[in-house]
Short mmCIF file of C-alpha atoms in Angstrom, two decimals:
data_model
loop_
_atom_site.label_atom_id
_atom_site.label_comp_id
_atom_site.label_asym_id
_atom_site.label_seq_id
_atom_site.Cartn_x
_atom_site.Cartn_y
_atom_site.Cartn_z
CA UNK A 1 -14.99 -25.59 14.74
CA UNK A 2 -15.13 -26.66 10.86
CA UNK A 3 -18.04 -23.77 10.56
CA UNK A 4 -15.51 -21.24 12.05
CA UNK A 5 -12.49 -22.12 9.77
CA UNK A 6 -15.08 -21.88 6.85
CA UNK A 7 -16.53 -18.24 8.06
CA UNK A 8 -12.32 -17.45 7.87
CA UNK A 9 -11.91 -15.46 4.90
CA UNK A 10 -8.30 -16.45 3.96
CA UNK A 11 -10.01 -20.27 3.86
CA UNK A 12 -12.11 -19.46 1.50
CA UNK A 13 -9.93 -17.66 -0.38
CA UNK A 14 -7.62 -21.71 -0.39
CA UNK A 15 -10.82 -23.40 -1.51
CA UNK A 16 -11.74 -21.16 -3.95
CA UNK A 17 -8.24 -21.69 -5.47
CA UNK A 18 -8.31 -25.46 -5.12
CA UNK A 19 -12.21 -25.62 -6.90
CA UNK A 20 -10.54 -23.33 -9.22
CA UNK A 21 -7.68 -25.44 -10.18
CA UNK A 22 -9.70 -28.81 -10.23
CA UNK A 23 -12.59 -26.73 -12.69
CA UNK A 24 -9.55 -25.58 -15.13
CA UNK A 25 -7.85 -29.49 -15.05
CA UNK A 26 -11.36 -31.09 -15.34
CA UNK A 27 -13.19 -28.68 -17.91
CA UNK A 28 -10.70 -27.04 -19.22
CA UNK A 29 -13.37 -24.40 -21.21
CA UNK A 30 -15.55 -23.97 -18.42
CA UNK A 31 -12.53 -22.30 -16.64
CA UNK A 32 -11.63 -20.78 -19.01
CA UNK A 33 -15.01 -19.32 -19.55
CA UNK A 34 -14.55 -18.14 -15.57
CA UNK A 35 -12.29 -15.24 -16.63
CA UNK A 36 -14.92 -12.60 -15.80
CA UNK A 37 -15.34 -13.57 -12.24
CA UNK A 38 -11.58 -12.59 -11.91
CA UNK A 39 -11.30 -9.41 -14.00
CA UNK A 40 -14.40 -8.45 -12.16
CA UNK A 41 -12.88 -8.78 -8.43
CA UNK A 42 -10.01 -6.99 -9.89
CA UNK A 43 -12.02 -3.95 -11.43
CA UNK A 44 -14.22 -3.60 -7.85
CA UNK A 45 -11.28 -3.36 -5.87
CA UNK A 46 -9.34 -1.04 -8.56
CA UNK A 47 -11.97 1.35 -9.07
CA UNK A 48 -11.95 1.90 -5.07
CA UNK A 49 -8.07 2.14 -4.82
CA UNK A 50 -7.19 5.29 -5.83
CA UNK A 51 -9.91 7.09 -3.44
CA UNK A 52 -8.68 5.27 -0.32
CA UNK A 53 -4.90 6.12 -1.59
CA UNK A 54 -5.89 9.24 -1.69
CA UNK A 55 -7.69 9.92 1.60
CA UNK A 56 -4.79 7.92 3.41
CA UNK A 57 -1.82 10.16 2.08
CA UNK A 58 -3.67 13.39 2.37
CA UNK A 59 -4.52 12.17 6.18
CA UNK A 60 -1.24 11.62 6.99
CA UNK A 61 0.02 14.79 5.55
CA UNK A 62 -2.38 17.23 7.15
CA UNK A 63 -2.45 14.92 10.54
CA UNK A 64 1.21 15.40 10.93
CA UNK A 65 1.30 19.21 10.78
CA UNK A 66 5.12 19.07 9.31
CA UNK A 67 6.01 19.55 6.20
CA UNK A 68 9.52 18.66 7.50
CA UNK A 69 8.38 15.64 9.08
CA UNK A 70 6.46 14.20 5.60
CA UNK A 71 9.21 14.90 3.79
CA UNK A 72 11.70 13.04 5.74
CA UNK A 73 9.18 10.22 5.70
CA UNK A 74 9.39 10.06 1.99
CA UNK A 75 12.76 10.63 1.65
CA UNK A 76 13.67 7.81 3.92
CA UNK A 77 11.18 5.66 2.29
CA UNK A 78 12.95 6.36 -1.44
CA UNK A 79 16.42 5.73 0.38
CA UNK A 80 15.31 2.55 1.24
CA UNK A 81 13.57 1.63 -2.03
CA UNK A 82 16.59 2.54 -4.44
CA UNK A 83 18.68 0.02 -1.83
CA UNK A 84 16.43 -3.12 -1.81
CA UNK A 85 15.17 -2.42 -5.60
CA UNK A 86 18.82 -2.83 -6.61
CA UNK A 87 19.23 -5.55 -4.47
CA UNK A 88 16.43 -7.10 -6.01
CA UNK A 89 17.68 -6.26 -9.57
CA UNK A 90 21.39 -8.11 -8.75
CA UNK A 91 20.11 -11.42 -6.86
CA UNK A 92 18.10 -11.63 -10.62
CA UNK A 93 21.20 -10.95 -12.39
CA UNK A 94 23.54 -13.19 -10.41
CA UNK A 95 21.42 -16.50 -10.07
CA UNK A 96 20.59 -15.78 -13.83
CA UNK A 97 24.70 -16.14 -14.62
CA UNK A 98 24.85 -18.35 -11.89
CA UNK A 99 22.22 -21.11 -13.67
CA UNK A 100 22.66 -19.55 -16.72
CA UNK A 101 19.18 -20.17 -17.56
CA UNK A 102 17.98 -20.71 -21.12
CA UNK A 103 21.49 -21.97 -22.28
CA UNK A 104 21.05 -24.35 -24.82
CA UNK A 105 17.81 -23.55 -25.93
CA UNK A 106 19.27 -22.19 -28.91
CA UNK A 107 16.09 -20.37 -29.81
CA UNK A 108 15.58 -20.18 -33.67
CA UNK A 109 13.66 -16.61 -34.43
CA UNK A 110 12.40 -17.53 -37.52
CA UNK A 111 10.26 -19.38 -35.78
CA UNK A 112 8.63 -16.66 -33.61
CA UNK A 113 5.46 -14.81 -34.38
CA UNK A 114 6.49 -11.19 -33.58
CA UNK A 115 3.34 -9.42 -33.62
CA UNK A 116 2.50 -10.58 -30.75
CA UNK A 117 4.79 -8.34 -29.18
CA UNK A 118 3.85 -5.60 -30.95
CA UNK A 119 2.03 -3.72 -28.37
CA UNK A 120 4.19 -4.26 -25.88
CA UNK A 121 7.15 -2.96 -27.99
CA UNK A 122 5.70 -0.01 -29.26
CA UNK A 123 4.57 0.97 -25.41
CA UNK A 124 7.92 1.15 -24.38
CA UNK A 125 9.11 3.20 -26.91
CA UNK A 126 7.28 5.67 -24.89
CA UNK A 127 8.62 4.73 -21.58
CA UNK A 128 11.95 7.18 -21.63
CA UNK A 129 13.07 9.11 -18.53
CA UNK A 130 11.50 12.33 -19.44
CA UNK A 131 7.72 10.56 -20.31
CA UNK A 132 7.94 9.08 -16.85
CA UNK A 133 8.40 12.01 -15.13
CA UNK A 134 5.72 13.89 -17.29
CA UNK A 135 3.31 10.93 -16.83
CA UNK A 136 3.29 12.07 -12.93
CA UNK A 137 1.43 15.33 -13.90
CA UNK A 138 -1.80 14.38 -14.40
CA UNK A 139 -4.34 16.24 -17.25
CA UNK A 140 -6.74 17.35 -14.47
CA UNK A 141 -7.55 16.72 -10.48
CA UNK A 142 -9.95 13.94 -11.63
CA UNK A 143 -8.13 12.52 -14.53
CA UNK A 144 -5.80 11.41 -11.75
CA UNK A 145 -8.40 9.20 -10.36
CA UNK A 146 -9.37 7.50 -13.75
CA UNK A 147 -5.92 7.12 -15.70
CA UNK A 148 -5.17 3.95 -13.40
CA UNK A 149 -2.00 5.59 -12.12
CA UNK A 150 -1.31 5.57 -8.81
CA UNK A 151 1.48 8.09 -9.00
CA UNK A 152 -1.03 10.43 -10.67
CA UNK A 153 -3.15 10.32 -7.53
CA UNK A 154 -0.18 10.06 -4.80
CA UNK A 155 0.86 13.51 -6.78
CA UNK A 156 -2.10 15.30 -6.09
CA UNK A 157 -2.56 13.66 -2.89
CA UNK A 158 0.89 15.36 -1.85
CA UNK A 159 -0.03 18.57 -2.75
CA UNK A 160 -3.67 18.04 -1.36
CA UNK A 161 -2.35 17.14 2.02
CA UNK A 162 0.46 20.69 2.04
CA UNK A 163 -2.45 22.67 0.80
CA UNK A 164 -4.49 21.49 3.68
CA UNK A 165 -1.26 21.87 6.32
CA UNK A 166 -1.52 25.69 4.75
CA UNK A 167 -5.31 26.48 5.84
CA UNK A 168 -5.79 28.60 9.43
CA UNK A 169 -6.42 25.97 11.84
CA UNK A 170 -10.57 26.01 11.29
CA UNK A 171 -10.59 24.87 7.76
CA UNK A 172 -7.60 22.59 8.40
CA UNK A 173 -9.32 21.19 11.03
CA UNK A 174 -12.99 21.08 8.56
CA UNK A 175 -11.00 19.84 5.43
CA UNK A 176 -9.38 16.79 7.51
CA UNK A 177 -12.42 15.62 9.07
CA UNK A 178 -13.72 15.64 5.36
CA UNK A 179 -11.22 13.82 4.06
CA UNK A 180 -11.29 11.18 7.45
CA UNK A 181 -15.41 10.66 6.66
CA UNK A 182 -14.72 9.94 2.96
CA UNK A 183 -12.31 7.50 3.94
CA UNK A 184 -14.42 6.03 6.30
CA UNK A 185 -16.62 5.35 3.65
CA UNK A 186 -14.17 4.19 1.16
CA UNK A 187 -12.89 1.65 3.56
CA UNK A 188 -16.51 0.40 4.38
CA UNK A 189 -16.66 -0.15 0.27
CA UNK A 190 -13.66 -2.34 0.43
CA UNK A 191 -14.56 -4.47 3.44
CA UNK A 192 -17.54 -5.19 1.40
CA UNK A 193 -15.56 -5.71 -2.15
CA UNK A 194 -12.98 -7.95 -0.30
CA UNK A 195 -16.21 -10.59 0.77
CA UNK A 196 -16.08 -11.65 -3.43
CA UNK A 197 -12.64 -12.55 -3.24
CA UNK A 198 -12.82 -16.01 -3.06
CA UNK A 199 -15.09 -15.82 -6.34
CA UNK A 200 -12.51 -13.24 -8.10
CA UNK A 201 -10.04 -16.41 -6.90
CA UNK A 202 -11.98 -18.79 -7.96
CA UNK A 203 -12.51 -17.65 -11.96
CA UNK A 204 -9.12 -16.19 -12.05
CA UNK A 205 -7.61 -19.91 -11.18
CA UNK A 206 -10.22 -21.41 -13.29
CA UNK A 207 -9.07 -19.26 -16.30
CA UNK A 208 -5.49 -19.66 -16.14
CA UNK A 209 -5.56 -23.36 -15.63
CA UNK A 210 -7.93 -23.78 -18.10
CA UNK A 211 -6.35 -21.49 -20.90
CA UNK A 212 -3.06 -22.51 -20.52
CA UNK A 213 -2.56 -25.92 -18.55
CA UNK A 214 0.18 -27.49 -16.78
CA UNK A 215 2.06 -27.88 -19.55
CA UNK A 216 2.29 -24.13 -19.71
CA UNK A 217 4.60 -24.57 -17.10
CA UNK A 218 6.86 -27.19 -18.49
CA UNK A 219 7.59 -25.62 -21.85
CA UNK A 220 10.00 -22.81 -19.79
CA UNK A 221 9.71 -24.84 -16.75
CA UNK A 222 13.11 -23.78 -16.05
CA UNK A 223 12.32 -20.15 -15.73
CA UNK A 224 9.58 -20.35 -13.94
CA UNK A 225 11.72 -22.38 -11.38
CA UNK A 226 14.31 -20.25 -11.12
CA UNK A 227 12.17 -17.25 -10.67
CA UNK A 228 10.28 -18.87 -8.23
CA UNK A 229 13.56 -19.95 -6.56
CA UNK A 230 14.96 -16.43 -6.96
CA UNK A 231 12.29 -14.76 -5.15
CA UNK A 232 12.02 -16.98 -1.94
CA UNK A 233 15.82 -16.34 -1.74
CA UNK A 234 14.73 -12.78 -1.94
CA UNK A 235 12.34 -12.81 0.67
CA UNK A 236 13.84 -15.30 3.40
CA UNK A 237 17.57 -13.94 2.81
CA UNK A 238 17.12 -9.61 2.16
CA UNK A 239 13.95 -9.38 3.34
CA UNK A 240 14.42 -12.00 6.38
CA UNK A 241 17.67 -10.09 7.01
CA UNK A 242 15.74 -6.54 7.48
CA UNK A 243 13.27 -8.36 9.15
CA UNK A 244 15.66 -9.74 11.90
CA UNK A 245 16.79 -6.12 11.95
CA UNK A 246 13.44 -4.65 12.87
CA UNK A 247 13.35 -7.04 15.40
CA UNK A 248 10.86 -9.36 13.59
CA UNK A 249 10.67 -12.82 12.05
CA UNK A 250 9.77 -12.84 8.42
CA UNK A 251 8.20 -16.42 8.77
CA UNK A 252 5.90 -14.85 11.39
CA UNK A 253 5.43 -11.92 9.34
CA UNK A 254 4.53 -14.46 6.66
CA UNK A 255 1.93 -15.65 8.62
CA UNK A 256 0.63 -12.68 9.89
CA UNK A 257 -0.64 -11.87 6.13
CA UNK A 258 -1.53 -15.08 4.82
CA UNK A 259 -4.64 -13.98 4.41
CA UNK A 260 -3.78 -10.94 2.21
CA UNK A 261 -0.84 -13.77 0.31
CA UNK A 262 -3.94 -16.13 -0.65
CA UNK A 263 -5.85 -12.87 -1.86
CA UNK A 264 -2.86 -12.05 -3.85
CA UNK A 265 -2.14 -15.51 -4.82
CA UNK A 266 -5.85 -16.21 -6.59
CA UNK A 267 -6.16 -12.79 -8.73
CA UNK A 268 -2.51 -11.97 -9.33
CA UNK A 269 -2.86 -8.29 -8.48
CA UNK A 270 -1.15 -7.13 -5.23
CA UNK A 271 -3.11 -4.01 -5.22
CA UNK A 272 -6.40 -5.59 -4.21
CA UNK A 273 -5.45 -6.36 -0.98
CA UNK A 274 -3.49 -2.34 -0.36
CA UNK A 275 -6.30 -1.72 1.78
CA UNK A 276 -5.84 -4.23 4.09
CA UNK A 277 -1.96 -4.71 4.30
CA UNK A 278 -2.25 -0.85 5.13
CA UNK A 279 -4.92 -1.72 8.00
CA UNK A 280 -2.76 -4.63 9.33
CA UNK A 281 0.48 -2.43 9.25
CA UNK A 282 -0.94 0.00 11.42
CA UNK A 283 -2.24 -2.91 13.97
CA UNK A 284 1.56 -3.86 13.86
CA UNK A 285 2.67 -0.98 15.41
CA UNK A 286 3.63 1.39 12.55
CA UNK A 287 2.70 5.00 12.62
CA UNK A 288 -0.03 5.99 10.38
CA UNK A 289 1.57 8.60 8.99
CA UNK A 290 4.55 6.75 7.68
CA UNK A 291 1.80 4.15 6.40
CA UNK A 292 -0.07 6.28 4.59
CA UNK A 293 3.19 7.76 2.64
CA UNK A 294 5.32 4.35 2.59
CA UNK A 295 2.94 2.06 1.52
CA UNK A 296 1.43 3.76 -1.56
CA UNK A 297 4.83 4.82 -2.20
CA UNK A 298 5.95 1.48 -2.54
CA UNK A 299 3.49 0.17 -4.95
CA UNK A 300 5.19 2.34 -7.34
CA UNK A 301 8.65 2.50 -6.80
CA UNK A 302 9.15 -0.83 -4.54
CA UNK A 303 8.36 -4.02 -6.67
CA UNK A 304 11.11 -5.77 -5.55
CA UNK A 305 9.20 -9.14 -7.61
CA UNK A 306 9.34 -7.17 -10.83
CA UNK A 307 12.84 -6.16 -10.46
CA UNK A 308 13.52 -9.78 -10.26
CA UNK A 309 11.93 -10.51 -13.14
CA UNK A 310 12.65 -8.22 -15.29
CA UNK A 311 16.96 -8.98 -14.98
CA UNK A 312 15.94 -12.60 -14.81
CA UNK A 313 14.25 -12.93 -17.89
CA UNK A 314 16.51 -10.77 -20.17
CA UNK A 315 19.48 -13.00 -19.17
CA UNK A 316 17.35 -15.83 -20.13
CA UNK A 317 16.41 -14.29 -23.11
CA UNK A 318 20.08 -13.68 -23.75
CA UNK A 319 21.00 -17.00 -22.96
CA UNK A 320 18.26 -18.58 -24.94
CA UNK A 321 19.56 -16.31 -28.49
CA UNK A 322 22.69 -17.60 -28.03
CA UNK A 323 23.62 -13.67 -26.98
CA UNK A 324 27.02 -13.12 -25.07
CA UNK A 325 26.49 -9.85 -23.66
CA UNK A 326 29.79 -7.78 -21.45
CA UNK A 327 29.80 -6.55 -18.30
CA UNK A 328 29.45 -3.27 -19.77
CA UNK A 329 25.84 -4.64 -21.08
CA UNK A 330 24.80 -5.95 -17.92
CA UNK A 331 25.33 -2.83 -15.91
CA UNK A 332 22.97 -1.03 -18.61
CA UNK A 333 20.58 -3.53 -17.72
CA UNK A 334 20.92 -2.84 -14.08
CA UNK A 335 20.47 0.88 -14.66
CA UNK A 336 17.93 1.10 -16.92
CA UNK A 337 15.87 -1.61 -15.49
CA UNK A 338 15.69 0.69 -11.95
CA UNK A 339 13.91 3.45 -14.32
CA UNK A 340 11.48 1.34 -16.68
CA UNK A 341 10.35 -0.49 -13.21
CA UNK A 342 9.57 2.62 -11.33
CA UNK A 343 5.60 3.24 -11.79
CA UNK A 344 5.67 -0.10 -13.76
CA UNK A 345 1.93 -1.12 -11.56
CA UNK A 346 0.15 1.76 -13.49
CA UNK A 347 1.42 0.35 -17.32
CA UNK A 348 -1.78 -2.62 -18.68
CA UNK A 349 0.95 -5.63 -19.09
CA UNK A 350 3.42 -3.94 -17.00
CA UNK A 351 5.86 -7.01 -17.23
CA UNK A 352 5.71 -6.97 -20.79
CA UNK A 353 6.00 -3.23 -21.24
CA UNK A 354 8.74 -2.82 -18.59
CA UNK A 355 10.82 -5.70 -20.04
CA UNK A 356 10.40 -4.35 -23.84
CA UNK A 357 11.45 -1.15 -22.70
CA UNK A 358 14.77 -2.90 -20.96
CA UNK A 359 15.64 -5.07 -23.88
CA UNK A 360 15.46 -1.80 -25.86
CA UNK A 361 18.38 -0.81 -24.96
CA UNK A 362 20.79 -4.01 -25.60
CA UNK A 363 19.66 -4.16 -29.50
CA UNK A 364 21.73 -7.32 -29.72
CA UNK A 365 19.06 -9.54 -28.04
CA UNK A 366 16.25 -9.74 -30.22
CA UNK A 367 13.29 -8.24 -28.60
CA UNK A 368 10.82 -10.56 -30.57
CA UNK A 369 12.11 -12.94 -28.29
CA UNK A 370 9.44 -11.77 -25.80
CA UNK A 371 6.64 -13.91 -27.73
CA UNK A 372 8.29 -17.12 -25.72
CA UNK A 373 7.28 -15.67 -22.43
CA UNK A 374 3.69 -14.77 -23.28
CA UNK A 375 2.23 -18.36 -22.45
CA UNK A 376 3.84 -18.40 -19.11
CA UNK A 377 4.06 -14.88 -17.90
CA UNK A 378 0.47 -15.37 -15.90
CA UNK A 379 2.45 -18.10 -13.46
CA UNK A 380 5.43 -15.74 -12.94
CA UNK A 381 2.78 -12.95 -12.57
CA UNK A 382 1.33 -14.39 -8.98
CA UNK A 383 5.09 -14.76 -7.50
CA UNK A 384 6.10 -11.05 -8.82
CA UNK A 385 2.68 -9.84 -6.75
CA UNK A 386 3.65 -11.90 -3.93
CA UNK A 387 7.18 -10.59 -3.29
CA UNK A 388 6.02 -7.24 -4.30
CA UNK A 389 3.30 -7.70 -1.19
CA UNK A 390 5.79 -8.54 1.12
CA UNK A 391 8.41 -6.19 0.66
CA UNK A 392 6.15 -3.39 0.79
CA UNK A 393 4.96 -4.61 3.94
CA UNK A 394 8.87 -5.44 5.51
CA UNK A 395 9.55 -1.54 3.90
CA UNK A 396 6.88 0.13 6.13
CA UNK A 397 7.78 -1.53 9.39
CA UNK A 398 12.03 -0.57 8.35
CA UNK A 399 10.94 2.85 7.46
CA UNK A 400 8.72 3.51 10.80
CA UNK A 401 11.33 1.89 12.82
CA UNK A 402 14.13 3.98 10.93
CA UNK A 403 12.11 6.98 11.81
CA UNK A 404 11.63 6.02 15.16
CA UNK A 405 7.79 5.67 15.00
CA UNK A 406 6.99 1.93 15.40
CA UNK A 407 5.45 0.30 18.60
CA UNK A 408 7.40 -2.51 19.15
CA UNK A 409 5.33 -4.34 21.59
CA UNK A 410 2.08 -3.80 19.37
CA UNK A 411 4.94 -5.50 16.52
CA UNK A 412 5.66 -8.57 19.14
CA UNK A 413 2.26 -8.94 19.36
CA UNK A 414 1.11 -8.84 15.81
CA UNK A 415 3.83 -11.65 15.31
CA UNK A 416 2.60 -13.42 17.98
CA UNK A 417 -0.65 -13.71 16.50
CA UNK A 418 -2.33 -11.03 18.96
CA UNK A 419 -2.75 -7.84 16.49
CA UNK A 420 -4.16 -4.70 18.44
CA UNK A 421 -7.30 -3.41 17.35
CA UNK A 422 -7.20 0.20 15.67
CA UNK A 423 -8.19 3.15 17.64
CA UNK A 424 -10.47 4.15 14.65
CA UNK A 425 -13.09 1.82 12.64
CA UNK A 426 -11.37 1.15 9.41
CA UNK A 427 -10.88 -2.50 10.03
CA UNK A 428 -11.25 -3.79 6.44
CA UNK A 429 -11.38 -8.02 7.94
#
């Protein structure tokens, strides 16, 4: 029995992140030193992502055969987006008024070392409207594949899959069965990339515990707690409520992806377990189709976690420099944080760079203020990849289910613990 749990990849994953923990308390440098391990389970399963996005949106485009029917896949799947995201943006906004967090902590600016914001600052200078949109457009088919954003390759993967719907019915049918062998093979590289993640667990816990401590946590304690408050009111209450909708428990749901939660939880990064939430999805009862267009879809315009965060911690900010700010300034928030965030996972320090670029436009808080968050951004980091996990996953299962393509007794039995095996051999654990 004990030799079974231990073979269980999610237990791993738990130990790895205890050992991890104890290494960073205990020797504080040698976790430190562990960094690698992480950034290297991070860079396997990144360099592997954009392939298997790829394959899976131009599959489900050229499977379905409509144009008509993709497109009011991803229209439904925008619809629902733009809803929860600004749901997500308010509950931050609200609690943050609500505890007006940061109040009283009179923070003195003087005191702040603004060039360590620098980066982030000048980064989101660049993040208007206009250079989102352009950022879409890639330089060339495969600079799409190495620029690290995935709305680069979901762009050409659109017009890959149309082209392909286009072709007389011999080269479709050639140019799919391509596309279905090199994602047959791109899945095989990620159920063997996913065996290190209890290492890439393991150093990433070991570094952050080690670099920064506990008491990394108590010097804005009281933002970390209320984001981490915020968020499981998020996911129980909006989420749970969708959930209940679909027909569906969110606790089961929950526990249906632990594994992929623990993943998520050790390296921080929600995209290196896409693969497998996509896999598990489709075992749920969603159609592939809407899988392959929701789900990569959503890791761009769908971090519900981020959203959170980002209205959360510019209240606190405003709160902290003593900055009243009218209702006037809060709706600008609102609006402009539902632009910066969209895309946000293909920006290095996408927190940073997304916040910068939403403090930007409320010149009264000082945006050096940012240096405060720095030390603690990497423990509100693992709860923005965790809700951003889960409502991806709750938005497939509304959007199939909204589009009248979900199995609902292969969903009862997923919850239930019994997932149906796929028809095809892409199982990635």
């Amino acid at each position: 029995m004990t030799r079974r749990l231990l073979s269980l990849l999610y237990i791993q994953v738990l130990i790895a992140i205890v050992l991890g923990i104890a290494v960073g308390v205990l020797w504080p440098e040698t976790g430190t030193a562990l960094k690698p391990l992480g950034d290297a389970f991070i860079k396997l399963i990144k360099f592997v992502i954009a392939p298997v996005v790829f394959c899976t949106v131009v599959h489900g485009i050229a499977g379905a055969r409509d144009a008509g029917k993709v497109g009011r896949v991803g229209l439904k799947a925008i619809v629902y987006f733009e809803v929860v995201s600004t749901f997500a943006l308010v509950l931050g906004l609200l609690v943050a008024k609500t505890f007006r967090t940061g109040e009283g902590f009179h923070l003195d600016m003087s005191g702040l070392d603004g060039r360590s914001v620098q980066g982030f600052v000048q980064q989101a200078e660049h993040q208007s409207v206009t250079d989102h949109l352009m950022k879409i457009i890639p330089d060339s088919f495969v600079g799409a594949f190495t620029g690290g954003d995935l709305l680069q390759v979901l762009f050409v993967a659109i017009l890959t899959g149309f082209a392909i719907t286009a072709l007389p019915d011999r080269m479709r049918e050639a140019a799919t069965g391509a596309v279905d062998t090199l994602s047959a093979i791109f899945f095989g590289i990620v159920r063997i990339v996913v065996k290190a993640a209890p290492i890439g667990a393991f150093g990433a816990m070991g570094f952050t515990i080690g670099s920064y401590g506990f008491t990394a946590l108590l010097r804005l304690g009281e933002l970390v707690a209320t984001f981490y408050l915020t968020a499981l009111l998020f996911v129980l209450i909006v989420l749970g409520g969708i959930a209940r909708f679909c027909g569906f428990s969110i606790l089961r749901f929950l526990a249906y992806i632990k594994e992929e939660l623990l993943i998520v939880l050790g390296t921080s990064s929600s995209e290196s377990v896409l693969a497998q939430l996509m896999d598990k999805l489709k075992r749920a009862g969603c159609a592939p189709q809407v899988v392959g267009l929701t789900v990569p879809l959503g890791y761009s315009f769908n971090l519900d976690g981020t959203n959170i965060y980002m209205t959360l911690a510019t209240m606190f900010l405003a709160y902290a420099t003593d900055t009243e700010l009218t209702l006037g300034q809060e709706m600008t928030i609102l609006l402009v944080a539902m632009l910066t965030s969209k895309g946000a996972s293909g920006v290095a320090g996408a927190g940073f760079v997304t916040l910068a670029a939403t403090l930007s436009v409320i010149p009264t808080i000082p945006i050096g203020a940012l240096a405060i968050l720095i030390g603690i951004d990497k423990f509100m980091s693992e709860v923005r990849a965790l809700t951003n996990l889960v409502g991806n996953g709750v938005a497939c299962i509304a959007v199939s289910k909204w589009e009248g393509a979900l199995d609902h007794a292969a969903l009862d039995a997923a919850m239930a613990g019994n997932p149906r095996p796929l028809p095809e051999d892409r199982v990635i654990a």
